[in-house]
Amino acid sequence: MWKKFGRTIVALAVILVLLVGVGGYGAWYNLVREVPTYYESAEDHFKYGSIGTENAEGVPYWVWLVLPRLFPEYLPGSGGYTSLGLTWEEGQETPIGISKKTIGFPRQGITCALCHHATVRDNPKDKPTTFVAAPANKFDAQSYLRFLFACANDPRFTSDYILEEIEAYNHAFSWFEKQLYRYVIIPQTKKTILELQQSYAWMDSQPNWGPGRIDPFNPGKFRFLNQPLDDTIGVSDMMPLWNERQHEGFAYHWDGLVTSLIEAVRIGAISDGATKKSVDIAGLDRVNQFIKELPPPKYPYAIESELAKQGGQIFANQCASCHAFGGERTGTVIPVEEVGADRHRIDMWTQAAADALNEFAEGYDWDFDTLRKTDGYVSVALDGLWLRAPYLHNGSVPSLQDLLEKPENRTQVFYRGYDVYDPQKVGFVSEGPDAERVGFKYDTSVTANGNQGHLYGTNLPTQDKQALIEYLKTL
Ligand code: HEC
Ligand code: HEC
């Protein structure tokens, strides 16, 4: 997010330090000193550990913490950040997917888990169960960005207003720290968020993403790959990250734009705001190791094993060549004409952008080399499929039952972002008053939201479809 943040802040700090007559040590200590973070457990590291995004893009932690209390009117509901679909585990300083690291002062950053974890409930009254590495089903990245933008544009976003709230939170600053926040950190935060808003202005003329979806590559294309602005719409559904060892040799991302897992992992961090200098390569190696070994989550409801067995036969005949591990075409790019899905996501990525990303880290020992332009979608492995709804690259099909219908009979309008599960249709509850209250209205007639294509299995007799769905639950 904030490339110039570090530099400007140091320059301003030097001036401040001269003004207040305190030595350079104070400035170093309070602005650039890095305190490493370490989580013993690989899962906690995945959820909360730094991947190097705090440096350039991190909002000062204390400011970040009080924004929902100061500007609740810019949030979609009560509950602070959780109203944007973040999951806040009891006793943690930050929600899942948000890191806290001191670089001079405590800053927040984002981690892979922000978009790669989901929650599930059986009933609206239940406490949600969290599944790490699942495609996020509730997190609304666009509304999160717009919340930050709205705060920074509010005339009340001033040092006085924010400091008062931080202190009301029982955080005591030293005199020196307080001057830094008042004269340097808070004004600079405002400026940087406003600059960030400018760099995302293109988003406002495009359809809304809704929870569980982002436009993954247009931000990077325009911001650090220096590609000219265009009107492509790349919005896509989050993907799961488990069981990656078994995916070795596959193409990654919906369109298969990269063929190396470790490169895909590092691209995740760079897209999230880590810079070439700040990216935490060792931290990402841990993430890489974790997602390689993490098993896909088992379907938590009853499965009729006889029916599933019959379904396994149908799968072997109709689906396995593209989706089973070891299938002839599994993990490869299937031409878009053949699969027939909405093509907007593919058209967002260009050869020039692929070349620019291959060049991006030239000279670093973790350089990118395998970026490319394709013209289709990857026939993804279907492990942990039950937890990946809504389905297809743009998340346009709410359930497996829907996916086995012809496009004209699939649900045209539904609600995303509600985490109560529907074991009948196999997907999240996406219709009815509760889903409507919590969810985002997904309309398949909106540009890039099309639910066409992927006709496989749609001609099967009803009984066979039921058997196939039963089998798909076992994956
Ligand atoms: C802001 C949300 C977001 C964050 C944060 C994020 N990702 Fe992703 N990730 C996505 C989306 C969306 C996709 C699918 C994008 C596409 O191809 O259209 C994806 C796809 C991937 C894939 C491809 C998976 C496959 O099977 O093809 C990998 C690997 C990945 N992410 C790793 C990471 C790692 C590692 C991190 C942290 C360093 C990370 N991501 C952080 C949103 C995110
Ligand atoms: C010719 C190859 C091919 C065959 C055969 C095929 N698929 Fe697919 N499948 C794909 C491709 C490509 C995608 C990604 C399309 C997209 O995301 O728009 C996909 C996506 C899916 C998804 C969505 C995965 C997710 O995470 O959202 C499911 C579920 C699926 N297929 C099930 C099936 C079933 C069940 C069958 C058999 C009845 C089948 N497929 C047959 C190529 C195939």
Coordinates of C-alpha atoms and ligand atoms in Angstrom, one line a residue:
M1 CA 0.0 0.0 0.0
W2 CA 2.4 2.6 1.2
K3 CA 5.7 2.6 -0.5
K4 CA 6.7 6.1 0.4
F5 CA 5.4 5.8 3.9
G6 CA 8.7 4.6 5.4
R7 CA 10.9 7.3 3.6
T8 CA 8.6 10.2 4.3
I9 CA 8.1 9.3 7.9
V10 CA 11.8 9.1 8.5
A11 CA 12.4 12.5 6.9
L12 CA 9.6 14.1 8.9
A13 CA 11.0 12.4 12.0
V14 CA 14.4 13.8 11.5
I15 CA 12.9 17.3 11.4
L16 CA 10.9 16.6 14.5
V17 CA 13.9 15.2 16.3
L18 CA 15.9 18.3 15.6
L19 CA 13.0 20.4 16.7
V20 CA 12.5 18.7 20.0
G21 CA 16.2 18.3 20.5
V22 CA 16.2 14.6 21.3
G23 CA 19.0 12.4 19.8
G24 CA 18.8 10.3 16.7
Y25 CA 18.5 7.2 18.8
G26 CA 15.0 8.1 19.8
A27 CA 13.9 8.5 16.2
W28 CA 15.4 5.2 15.3
Y29 CA 13.9 3.5 18.3
N30 CA 10.4 4.9 17.7
L31 CA 10.2 4.7 13.9
V32 CA 12.4 2.0 12.3
R33 CA 13.5 -0.4 15.0
E34 CA 12.2 -3.9 14.0
V35 CA 11.1 -6.3 16.6
P36 CA 10.8 -9.8 15.1
T37 CA 7.7 -11.8 15.8
Y38 CA 7.6 -15.5 16.0
Y39 CA 4.8 -18.0 16.5
E40 CA 5.8 -21.5 17.6
S41 CA 2.8 -23.2 15.8
A42 CA 2.8 -23.2 12.1
E43 CA -1.0 -22.6 12.1
D44 CA -0.6 -19.5 14.3
H45 CA 2.2 -18.3 12.0
F46 CA -0.2 -18.7 9.0
K47 CA -2.9 -16.8 10.8
Y48 CA -0.9 -14.0 12.5
G49 CA 2.7 -14.2 11.6
S50 CA 4.4 -11.4 9.6
I51 CA 5.0 -11.9 5.9
G52 CA 6.5 -8.4 5.6
T53 CA 3.4 -6.3 4.8
E54 CA 3.6 -4.0 7.8
N55 CA 6.5 -1.9 6.6
A56 CA 5.0 -0.2 3.6
E57 CA 1.3 -0.9 4.1
G58 CA 0.7 -1.3 7.8
V59 CA -1.6 1.1 9.5
P60 CA -0.2 2.1 12.9
Y61 CA -1.7 -0.6 15.2
W62 CA -3.3 1.8 17.7
V63 CA -4.9 4.0 15.1
W64 CA -6.2 0.9 13.3
L65 CA -7.6 -0.5 16.5
V66 CA -9.7 2.6 17.3
L67 CA -11.0 3.4 13.8
P68 CA -14.2 1.2 14.2
R69 CA -15.0 2.9 17.5
L70 CA -14.5 6.4 16.1
F71 CA -16.2 5.8 12.7
P72 CA -18.8 3.0 13.2
E73 CA -21.1 4.7 10.6
Y74 CA -18.7 3.6 7.8
L75 CA -19.1 -0.1 8.8
P76 CA -21.9 -2.3 7.5
G77 CA -23.0 -3.2 11.0
S78 CA -22.1 -3.5 14.6
G79 CA -19.1 -5.5 15.9
G80 CA -16.3 -3.4 14.5
Y81 CA -14.0 -5.2 12.0
T82 CA -16.0 -8.4 12.4
S83 CA -18.9 -6.7 10.5
L84 CA -16.5 -6.8 7.5
G85 CA -16.3 -10.5 7.8
L86 CA -13.1 -10.7 9.8
T87 CA -12.9 -13.5 12.4
W88 CA -11.7 -12.4 15.8
E89 CA -10.6 -15.3 18.1
E90 CA -11.0 -14.8 21.8
G91 CA -7.9 -13.5 23.5
Q92 CA -6.1 -12.4 20.3
E93 CA -4.8 -8.9 19.7
T94 CA -5.9 -9.0 16.1
P95 CA -8.4 -10.9 14.0
I96 CA -7.3 -13.9 11.9
G97 CA -5.3 -12.6 8.9
I98 CA -4.0 -9.5 10.7
S99 CA -0.5 -9.4 12.0
K100 CA 1.0 -7.0 14.5
K101 CA 4.6 -6.1 14.3
T102 CA 6.7 -3.3 15.8
I103 CA 8.7 -1.4 13.3
G104 CA 9.5 1.7 15.4
F105 CA 5.9 1.7 16.6
P106 CA 3.4 -1.2 16.5
R107 CA 1.8 -1.6 13.0
Q108 CA -0.8 -3.9 11.6
G109 CA -0.2 -5.9 8.5
I110 CA -2.1 -8.6 6.6
T111 CA -1.3 -12.2 6.3
C112 CA -2.4 -15.0 3.9
A113 CA -5.1 -16.2 6.3
L114 CA -7.1 -13.0 5.8
C115 CA -8.4 -14.4 2.5
H116 CA -7.5 -18.0 3.1
H117 CA -9.7 -19.0 6.1
A118 CA -13.4 -19.7 6.4
T119 CA -16.0 -20.2 9.2
V120 CA -18.9 -22.6 9.2
R121 CA -22.0 -22.9 11.4
D122 CA -24.6 -25.6 11.4
N123 CA -27.2 -23.2 12.9
P124 CA -27.4 -19.5 13.2
K125 CA -27.1 -19.8 17.0
D126 CA -23.9 -21.8 16.9
K127 CA -20.4 -20.6 17.4
P128 CA -18.6 -20.7 14.1
T129 CA -15.9 -23.3 13.5
T130 CA -12.8 -21.9 11.7
F131 CA -11.0 -23.7 8.9
V132 CA -7.6 -22.3 8.0
A133 CA -6.5 -22.2 4.4
A134 CA -10.1 -22.4 3.2
P135 CA -11.2 -19.8 0.7
A136 CA -12.6 -16.9 2.7
N137 CA -16.4 -16.9 2.7
K138 CA -17.1 -13.8 4.7
F139 CA -14.2 -11.4 4.4
D140 CA -15.2 -8.4 2.3
A141 CA -11.9 -6.9 1.2
Q142 CA -13.5 -4.1 -0.8
S143 CA -15.6 -2.9 2.0
Y144 CA -12.6 -3.0 4.3
L145 CA -10.6 -0.7 1.9
R146 CA -13.6 1.6 1.6
F147 CA -13.9 1.8 5.3
L148 CA -10.3 3.0 5.6
F149 CA -10.9 5.5 2.8
A150 CA -14.1 6.8 4.4
C151 CA -12.3 7.3 7.8
A152 CA -9.3 9.2 6.2
N153 CA -11.7 11.5 4.3
D154 CA -13.7 12.4 7.4
P155 CA -12.7 15.8 8.8
R156 CA -12.6 14.3 12.3
F157 CA -9.6 12.1 11.3
T158 CA -7.3 14.3 13.3
S159 CA -4.5 13.7 15.8
D160 CA -6.6 15.1 18.7
Y161 CA -9.6 12.9 18.0
I162 CA -7.7 9.7 17.5
L163 CA -5.2 10.1 20.3
E164 CA -8.0 10.8 22.8
E165 CA -9.6 7.5 21.8
I166 CA -6.4 5.5 22.0
E167 CA -5.8 6.8 25.5
A168 CA -9.4 6.1 26.4
Y169 CA -8.5 2.5 25.4
N170 CA -6.0 2.6 28.3
H171 CA -2.9 2.8 26.1
A172 CA -0.4 5.2 27.7
F173 CA 2.1 6.9 25.4
S174 CA 5.3 8.4 26.6
W175 CA 5.5 12.2 25.9
F176 CA 7.9 11.6 23.0
E177 CA 5.7 8.9 21.4
K178 CA 2.7 11.1 21.7
Q179 CA 4.4 13.9 19.8
L180 CA 5.4 11.5 17.1
Y181 CA 1.8 10.3 16.7
R182 CA 0.5 13.8 16.8
Y183 CA 2.8 15.4 14.3
V184 CA 4.1 12.6 12.2
I185 CA 2.4 9.3 12.4
I186 CA -1.3 10.2 12.3
P187 CA -1.0 13.0 9.6
Q188 CA 1.1 10.6 7.5
T189 CA -1.4 7.8 8.0
K190 CA -4.2 10.0 6.6
K191 CA -2.1 11.1 3.7
T192 CA -1.1 7.6 2.8
I193 CA -4.7 6.2 3.0
L194 CA -5.8 9.0 0.7
E195 CA -3.1 8.1 -1.8
L196 CA -4.1 4.5 -1.6
Q197 CA -7.7 5.6 -2.4
Q198 CA -6.4 7.3 -5.5
S199 CA -4.6 4.2 -6.6
Y200 CA -7.9 2.2 -6.2
A201 CA -10.1 4.8 -8.0
W202 CA -10.6 2.4 -10.9
M203 CA -12.5 0.1 -8.6
D204 CA -15.4 2.5 -8.4
S205 CA -16.5 2.1 -12.0
Q206 CA -16.6 -1.7 -11.7
P207 CA -19.1 -4.1 -10.1
N208 CA -18.7 -4.6 -6.4
W209 CA -16.7 -7.7 -5.3
G210 CA -18.7 -8.7 -2.2
P211 CA -17.4 -11.0 0.5
G212 CA -15.0 -13.8 -0.5
R213 CA -14.0 -12.2 -3.8
I214 CA -11.3 -9.7 -4.9
D215 CA -9.9 -8.5 -8.1
P216 CA -6.6 -10.2 -7.4
F217 CA -4.2 -8.8 -10.0
N218 CA -5.5 -5.5 -11.3
P219 CA -4.3 -3.7 -8.1
G220 CA -0.7 -5.0 -8.6
K221 CA -0.9 -4.5 -12.4
F222 CA -1.7 -0.8 -12.0
R223 CA 0.3 -0.1 -8.9
F224 CA 3.6 -1.9 -9.0
L225 CA 3.8 -3.5 -12.4
N226 CA 3.2 0.0 -13.9
Q227 CA 0.7 -1.2 -16.5
P228 CA -1.6 1.4 -18.1
L229 CA -5.1 1.6 -16.6
D230 CA -7.6 -0.5 -18.5
D231 CA -11.2 -1.4 -17.9
T232 CA -10.8 -5.2 -17.4
I233 CA -12.7 -6.8 -14.6
G234 CA -10.8 -9.6 -12.9
V235 CA -12.9 -10.2 -9.9
S236 CA -12.6 -13.8 -8.6
D237 CA -13.3 -16.1 -5.8
M238 CA -10.7 -16.9 -3.2
M239 CA -9.0 -20.3 -3.5
P240 CA -8.1 -23.0 -0.9
L241 CA -4.5 -23.6 0.0
W242 CA -4.5 -27.0 1.6
N243 CA -2.9 -30.2 0.4
E244 CA -0.5 -28.4 -1.9
R245 CA 2.0 -31.2 -1.9
Q246 CA -0.5 -33.2 -3.9
H247 CA -0.9 -30.3 -6.3
E248 CA 2.7 -30.3 -7.3
G249 CA 3.1 -29.8 -11.0
F250 CA -0.3 -28.1 -11.4
A251 CA -0.8 -24.6 -12.7
Y252 CA -1.8 -22.1 -10.0
H253 CA -4.5 -19.5 -9.8
W254 CA -7.8 -19.8 -11.7
D255 CA -6.2 -19.1 -15.0
G256 CA -3.0 -20.9 -14.3
L257 CA -0.9 -17.8 -14.7
V258 CA 2.0 -19.2 -12.6
T259 CA 3.3 -22.7 -12.5
S260 CA 5.4 -22.7 -9.4
L261 CA 3.9 -23.0 -5.9
I262 CA 6.6 -21.0 -4.1
E263 CA 6.3 -18.2 -6.7
A264 CA 2.5 -18.2 -6.1
V265 CA 3.2 -18.0 -2.4
R266 CA 5.6 -15.0 -2.8
I267 CA 3.2 -13.3 -5.2
G268 CA 0.6 -13.5 -2.5
A269 CA 2.8 -11.5 -0.2
I270 CA 3.8 -8.9 -2.8
S271 CA 0.2 -8.4 -3.8
D272 CA -0.7 -7.9 -0.2
G273 CA 1.8 -5.0 0.2
A274 CA 5.1 -6.5 1.0
T275 CA 7.9 -4.8 -0.9
K276 CA 11.0 -6.4 -2.5
K277 CA 12.9 -5.3 0.6
S278 CA 10.4 -6.1 3.3
V279 CA 9.0 -9.4 2.1
D280 CA 9.7 -12.1 4.7
I281 CA 11.1 -14.9 2.6
A282 CA 11.8 -17.2 5.6
G283 CA 8.3 -16.5 7.0
L284 CA 6.8 -17.4 3.6
D285 CA 8.8 -20.6 3.4
R286 CA 7.0 -21.6 6.7
V287 CA 3.7 -20.8 5.1
N288 CA 4.7 -22.9 2.0
Q289 CA 5.6 -25.8 4.2
F290 CA 2.4 -25.5 6.2
I291 CA 0.1 -25.5 3.1
K292 CA 1.9 -28.4 1.5
E293 CA 1.1 -30.7 4.4
L294 CA -2.2 -29.4 5.7
P295 CA -4.9 -32.0 4.9
P296 CA -8.2 -30.8 3.3
P297 CA -11.0 -30.7 5.9
K298 CA -13.4 -33.6 6.0
Y299 CA -17.1 -33.2 5.3
P300 CA -18.6 -32.8 8.8
Y301 CA -22.1 -34.1 8.1
A302 CA -23.4 -37.6 7.3
I303 CA -22.5 -39.3 4.0
E304 CA -24.5 -42.2 2.6
S305 CA -21.6 -44.5 1.7
E306 CA -23.5 -46.7 -0.8
L307 CA -24.7 -43.8 -2.7
A308 CA -21.3 -42.1 -2.6
K309 CA -19.8 -45.3 -4.1
Q310 CA -22.2 -45.2 -7.0
G311 CA -21.3 -41.5 -7.4
G312 CA -17.6 -42.5 -7.5
Q313 CA -18.3 -44.4 -10.7
I314 CA -20.0 -41.5 -12.4
F315 CA -17.1 -39.3 -11.3
A316 CA -14.6 -41.7 -12.8
N317 CA -16.5 -41.6 -16.1
Q318 CA -17.4 -37.9 -16.4
C319 CA -15.0 -35.9 -14.2
A320 CA -11.9 -37.7 -13.3
S321 CA -9.9 -36.9 -16.4
C322 CA -9.9 -33.2 -15.4
H323 CA -10.3 -33.4 -11.6
A324 CA -8.9 -36.5 -10.0
F325 CA -5.3 -36.6 -8.8
G326 CA -3.5 -38.3 -11.6
G327 CA -6.2 -37.4 -14.2
E328 CA -4.8 -36.7 -17.6
R329 CA -5.8 -33.0 -17.7
T330 CA -6.0 -32.3 -13.9
G331 CA -4.3 -29.1 -13.0
T332 CA -3.9 -27.9 -16.5
V333 CA -5.4 -25.0 -18.4
I334 CA -8.6 -26.0 -20.2
P335 CA -9.3 -23.5 -23.1
V336 CA -12.1 -21.1 -22.2
E337 CA -14.1 -22.1 -25.3
E338 CA -14.1 -25.6 -24.1
V339 CA -15.2 -25.0 -20.5
G340 CA -17.5 -22.1 -21.5
A341 CA -17.2 -20.1 -18.3
D342 CA -17.3 -16.3 -18.0
R343 CA -14.1 -15.1 -19.5
H344 CA -13.5 -11.7 -17.8
R345 CA -11.0 -13.1 -15.3
I346 CA -8.8 -14.4 -18.0
D347 CA -8.9 -11.2 -20.0
M348 CA -7.7 -9.2 -17.0
W349 CA -4.2 -10.7 -17.2
T350 CA -2.0 -9.8 -20.1
Q351 CA 1.3 -10.9 -21.5
A352 CA 2.8 -7.5 -20.7
A353 CA 1.8 -7.9 -17.0
A354 CA 3.3 -11.4 -16.9
D355 CA 6.5 -10.1 -18.4
A356 CA 6.6 -7.3 -15.9
L357 CA 6.1 -9.6 -13.0
N358 CA 8.9 -11.9 -14.3
E359 CA 11.1 -8.9 -14.3
F360 CA 9.9 -7.4 -11.1
A361 CA 12.4 -9.0 -8.7
E362 CA 15.3 -9.4 -11.1
G363 CA 18.5 -9.6 -9.0
Y364 CA 16.9 -11.0 -5.9
D365 CA 17.5 -14.6 -5.1
W366 CA 13.8 -15.3 -5.0
D367 CA 13.1 -13.9 -8.5
F368 CA 9.9 -14.8 -10.4
D369 CA 10.2 -16.7 -13.7
T370 CA 7.1 -18.8 -14.4
L371 CA 4.5 -16.1 -14.9
R372 CA 2.6 -16.4 -18.2
K373 CA -0.6 -15.5 -20.0
T374 CA -3.1 -18.3 -20.7
D375 CA -6.5 -18.5 -22.4
G376 CA -8.5 -20.8 -20.1
Y377 CA -9.2 -22.0 -16.6
V378 CA -7.4 -24.6 -14.6
S379 CA -9.2 -27.9 -14.0
V380 CA -8.6 -27.6 -10.3
A381 CA -8.3 -30.6 -7.9
L382 CA -11.6 -30.9 -5.9
D383 CA -10.1 -31.6 -2.4
G384 CA -12.1 -30.1 0.4
L385 CA -14.8 -29.2 -2.2
W386 CA -17.7 -28.9 0.3
L387 CA -16.0 -25.9 1.9
R388 CA -15.3 -24.1 -1.4
A389 CA -18.8 -22.8 -2.2
P390 CA -19.8 -20.7 -4.1
Y391 CA -18.3 -22.5 -7.0
L392 CA -16.3 -21.6 -10.2
H393 CA -13.7 -18.9 -10.5
N394 CA -16.1 -16.0 -10.0
G395 CA -18.1 -17.7 -7.3
S396 CA -21.2 -17.6 -9.4
V397 CA -22.8 -20.9 -8.5
P398 CA -23.9 -21.2 -4.9
S399 CA -24.0 -25.0 -4.4
L400 CA -23.0 -28.3 -6.0
Q401 CA -26.7 -29.0 -6.7
D402 CA -26.8 -25.8 -8.8
L403 CA -23.6 -26.6 -10.6
L404 CA -25.1 -29.8 -11.9
E405 CA -28.0 -27.8 -13.4
K406 CA -27.9 -26.2 -16.8
P407 CA -26.9 -22.5 -16.5
E408 CA -30.4 -21.3 -17.2
N409 CA -31.7 -23.3 -14.3
R410 CA -28.9 -22.3 -11.8
T411 CA -29.8 -19.7 -9.2
Q412 CA -29.6 -16.3 -10.8
V413 CA -29.6 -14.1 -7.7
F414 CA -28.3 -15.2 -4.3
Y415 CA -26.5 -13.9 -1.2
R416 CA -22.9 -14.5 -0.4
G417 CA -21.1 -14.1 2.9
Y418 CA -23.4 -16.1 5.3
D419 CA -21.6 -19.0 6.9
V420 CA -24.5 -21.3 7.9
Y421 CA -24.1 -24.5 5.9
D422 CA -26.7 -26.3 3.8
P423 CA -25.9 -30.0 3.5
Q424 CA -28.8 -30.6 1.1
K425 CA -27.6 -28.4 -1.6
V426 CA -23.9 -28.6 -0.5
G427 CA -22.9 -25.0 -0.1
F428 CA -23.7 -22.1 2.2
V429 CA -27.2 -21.0 2.8
S430 CA -27.6 -18.4 0.1
E431 CA -31.3 -17.6 0.1
G432 CA -33.9 -16.6 2.7
P433 CA -34.1 -13.8 5.2
D434 CA -31.0 -14.6 7.2
A435 CA -28.7 -14.9 4.2
E436 CA -30.3 -11.7 2.8
R437 CA -29.7 -9.8 6.0
V438 CA -26.1 -10.7 6.4
G439 CA -25.1 -11.4 2.8
F440 CA -24.1 -9.6 -0.4
K441 CA -26.6 -9.8 -3.3
Y442 CA -24.9 -11.6 -6.1
D443 CA -26.6 -11.1 -9.4
T444 CA -25.3 -13.4 -12.2
S445 CA -26.5 -10.9 -14.9
V446 CA -23.9 -8.3 -13.7
T447 CA -20.8 -8.1 -15.9
A448 CA -18.1 -10.7 -15.0
N449 CA -20.6 -12.5 -12.7
G450 CA -21.8 -14.8 -15.4
N451 CA -22.6 -18.4 -14.3
Q452 CA -22.5 -20.0 -17.8
G453 CA -20.5 -23.0 -18.9
H454 CA -19.1 -26.0 -17.1
L455 CA -22.0 -28.2 -18.4
Y456 CA -20.4 -31.4 -17.2
G457 CA -22.8 -33.7 -15.4
T458 CA -25.8 -31.4 -16.2
N459 CA -27.5 -34.0 -18.4
L460 CA -27.3 -36.8 -15.8
P461 CA -30.6 -38.3 -14.5
T462 CA -31.6 -36.9 -11.1
Q463 CA -30.6 -40.1 -9.2
D464 CA -27.1 -40.0 -10.7
K465 CA -26.7 -36.4 -9.8
Q466 CA -27.6 -37.2 -6.2
A467 CA -25.1 -40.0 -6.2
L468 CA -22.4 -37.8 -7.7
I469 CA -23.0 -35.1 -5.1
E470 CA -22.8 -37.7 -2.4
Y471 CA -19.4 -38.7 -3.8
L472 CA -18.2 -35.1 -4.1
K473 CA -18.8 -34.7 -0.3
T474 CA -16.1 -37.3 0.3
L475 CA -13.3 -35.3 -1.5
Ligands
HEC1 C1 -6.6 -10.2 -0.2 C2 -6.9 -11.6 -0.3 C3 -5.8 -12.5 -0.4 C4 -4.7 -12.6 0.4 C5 -4.3 -11.8 1.6 C6 -3.9 -13.7 -0.1 N1 -4.5 -14.3 -1.1 FE1 -3.9 -16.0 -2.1 N2 -5.5 -15.9 -3.3 C7 -6.5 -14.9 -3.3 C8 -7.4 -15.1 -4.4 C9 -8.6 -14.2 -4.7 C10 -6.9 -16.1 -5.2 C11 -7.4 -16.6 -6.5 C12 -7.1 -15.5 -7.5 C13 -7.2 -15.8 -8.9 O1 -6.4 -16.6 -9.5 O2 -8.1 -15.2 -9.5 C14 -5.7 -16.6 -4.5 C15 -4.9 -17.7 -4.9 C16 -3.8 -18.1 -4.3 C17 -3.0 -19.3 -4.7 C18 -3.3 -20.2 -5.8 C19 -4.0 -21.5 -5.4 C20 -4.2 -22.5 -6.4 O3 -4.6 -23.6 -6.0 O4 -4.1 -22.2 -7.6 C21 -2.0 -19.4 -3.8 C22 -0.9 -20.5 -3.8 C23 -2.1 -18.3 -2.8 N3 -3.3 -17.6 -3.1 C24 -1.3 -18.1 -1.8 C25 -1.4 -17.1 -0.9 C26 -0.4 -16.8 0.1 C27 0.8 -17.7 0.4 C28 -0.7 -15.7 0.7 C29 0.0 -14.9 1.8 C30 1.4 -14.6 1.5 C31 -2.0 -15.2 0.1 N4 -2.3 -16.1 -0.9 C32 -2.7 -14.1 0.5 C33 -6.6 -13.9 -2.3 C34 -5.7 -13.6 -1.3
HEC2 C1 -12.7 -30.9 -19.5 C2 -12.3 -30.7 -18.2 C3 -13.4 -30.8 -17.1 C4 -14.3 -31.8 -16.9 C5 -14.5 -33.1 -17.7 C6 -15.0 -31.5 -15.7 N1 -14.6 -30.2 -15.2 FE1 -15.1 -29.4 -13.5 N2 -13.9 -27.8 -13.9 C7 -13.1 -27.7 -15.0 C8 -12.6 -26.3 -15.1 C9 -11.6 -25.8 -16.2 C10 -13.0 -25.7 -13.9 C11 -12.7 -24.2 -13.5 C12 -13.8 -23.4 -14.2 C13 -14.0 -22.0 -13.6 O1 -13.6 -21.8 -12.5 O2 -14.7 -21.1 -14.2 C14 -13.8 -26.6 -13.2 C15 -14.4 -26.3 -12.0 C16 -15.2 -27.3 -11.3 C17 -15.7 -27.0 -10.0 C18 -15.6 -25.8 -9.1 C19 -14.4 -25.8 -8.2 C20 -14.4 -24.7 -7.2 O3 -13.5 -24.7 -6.3 O4 -15.2 -23.7 -7.3 C21 -16.4 -28.1 -9.6 C22 -17.1 -28.4 -8.3 C23 -16.3 -29.1 -10.7 N3 -15.5 -28.5 -11.7 C24 -16.9 -30.3 -10.7 C25 -16.9 -31.1 -11.9 C26 -17.7 -32.4 -11.9 C27 -18.6 -32.9 -10.8 C28 -17.4 -32.9 -13.2 C29 -18.0 -34.1 -13.7 C30 -19.4 -34.2 -13.8 C31 -16.5 -32.0 -13.8 N4 -16.2 -30.9 -13.0 C32 -16.0 -32.2 -15.1 C33 -12.9 -28.6 -16.0 C34 -13.6 -29.8 -16.1

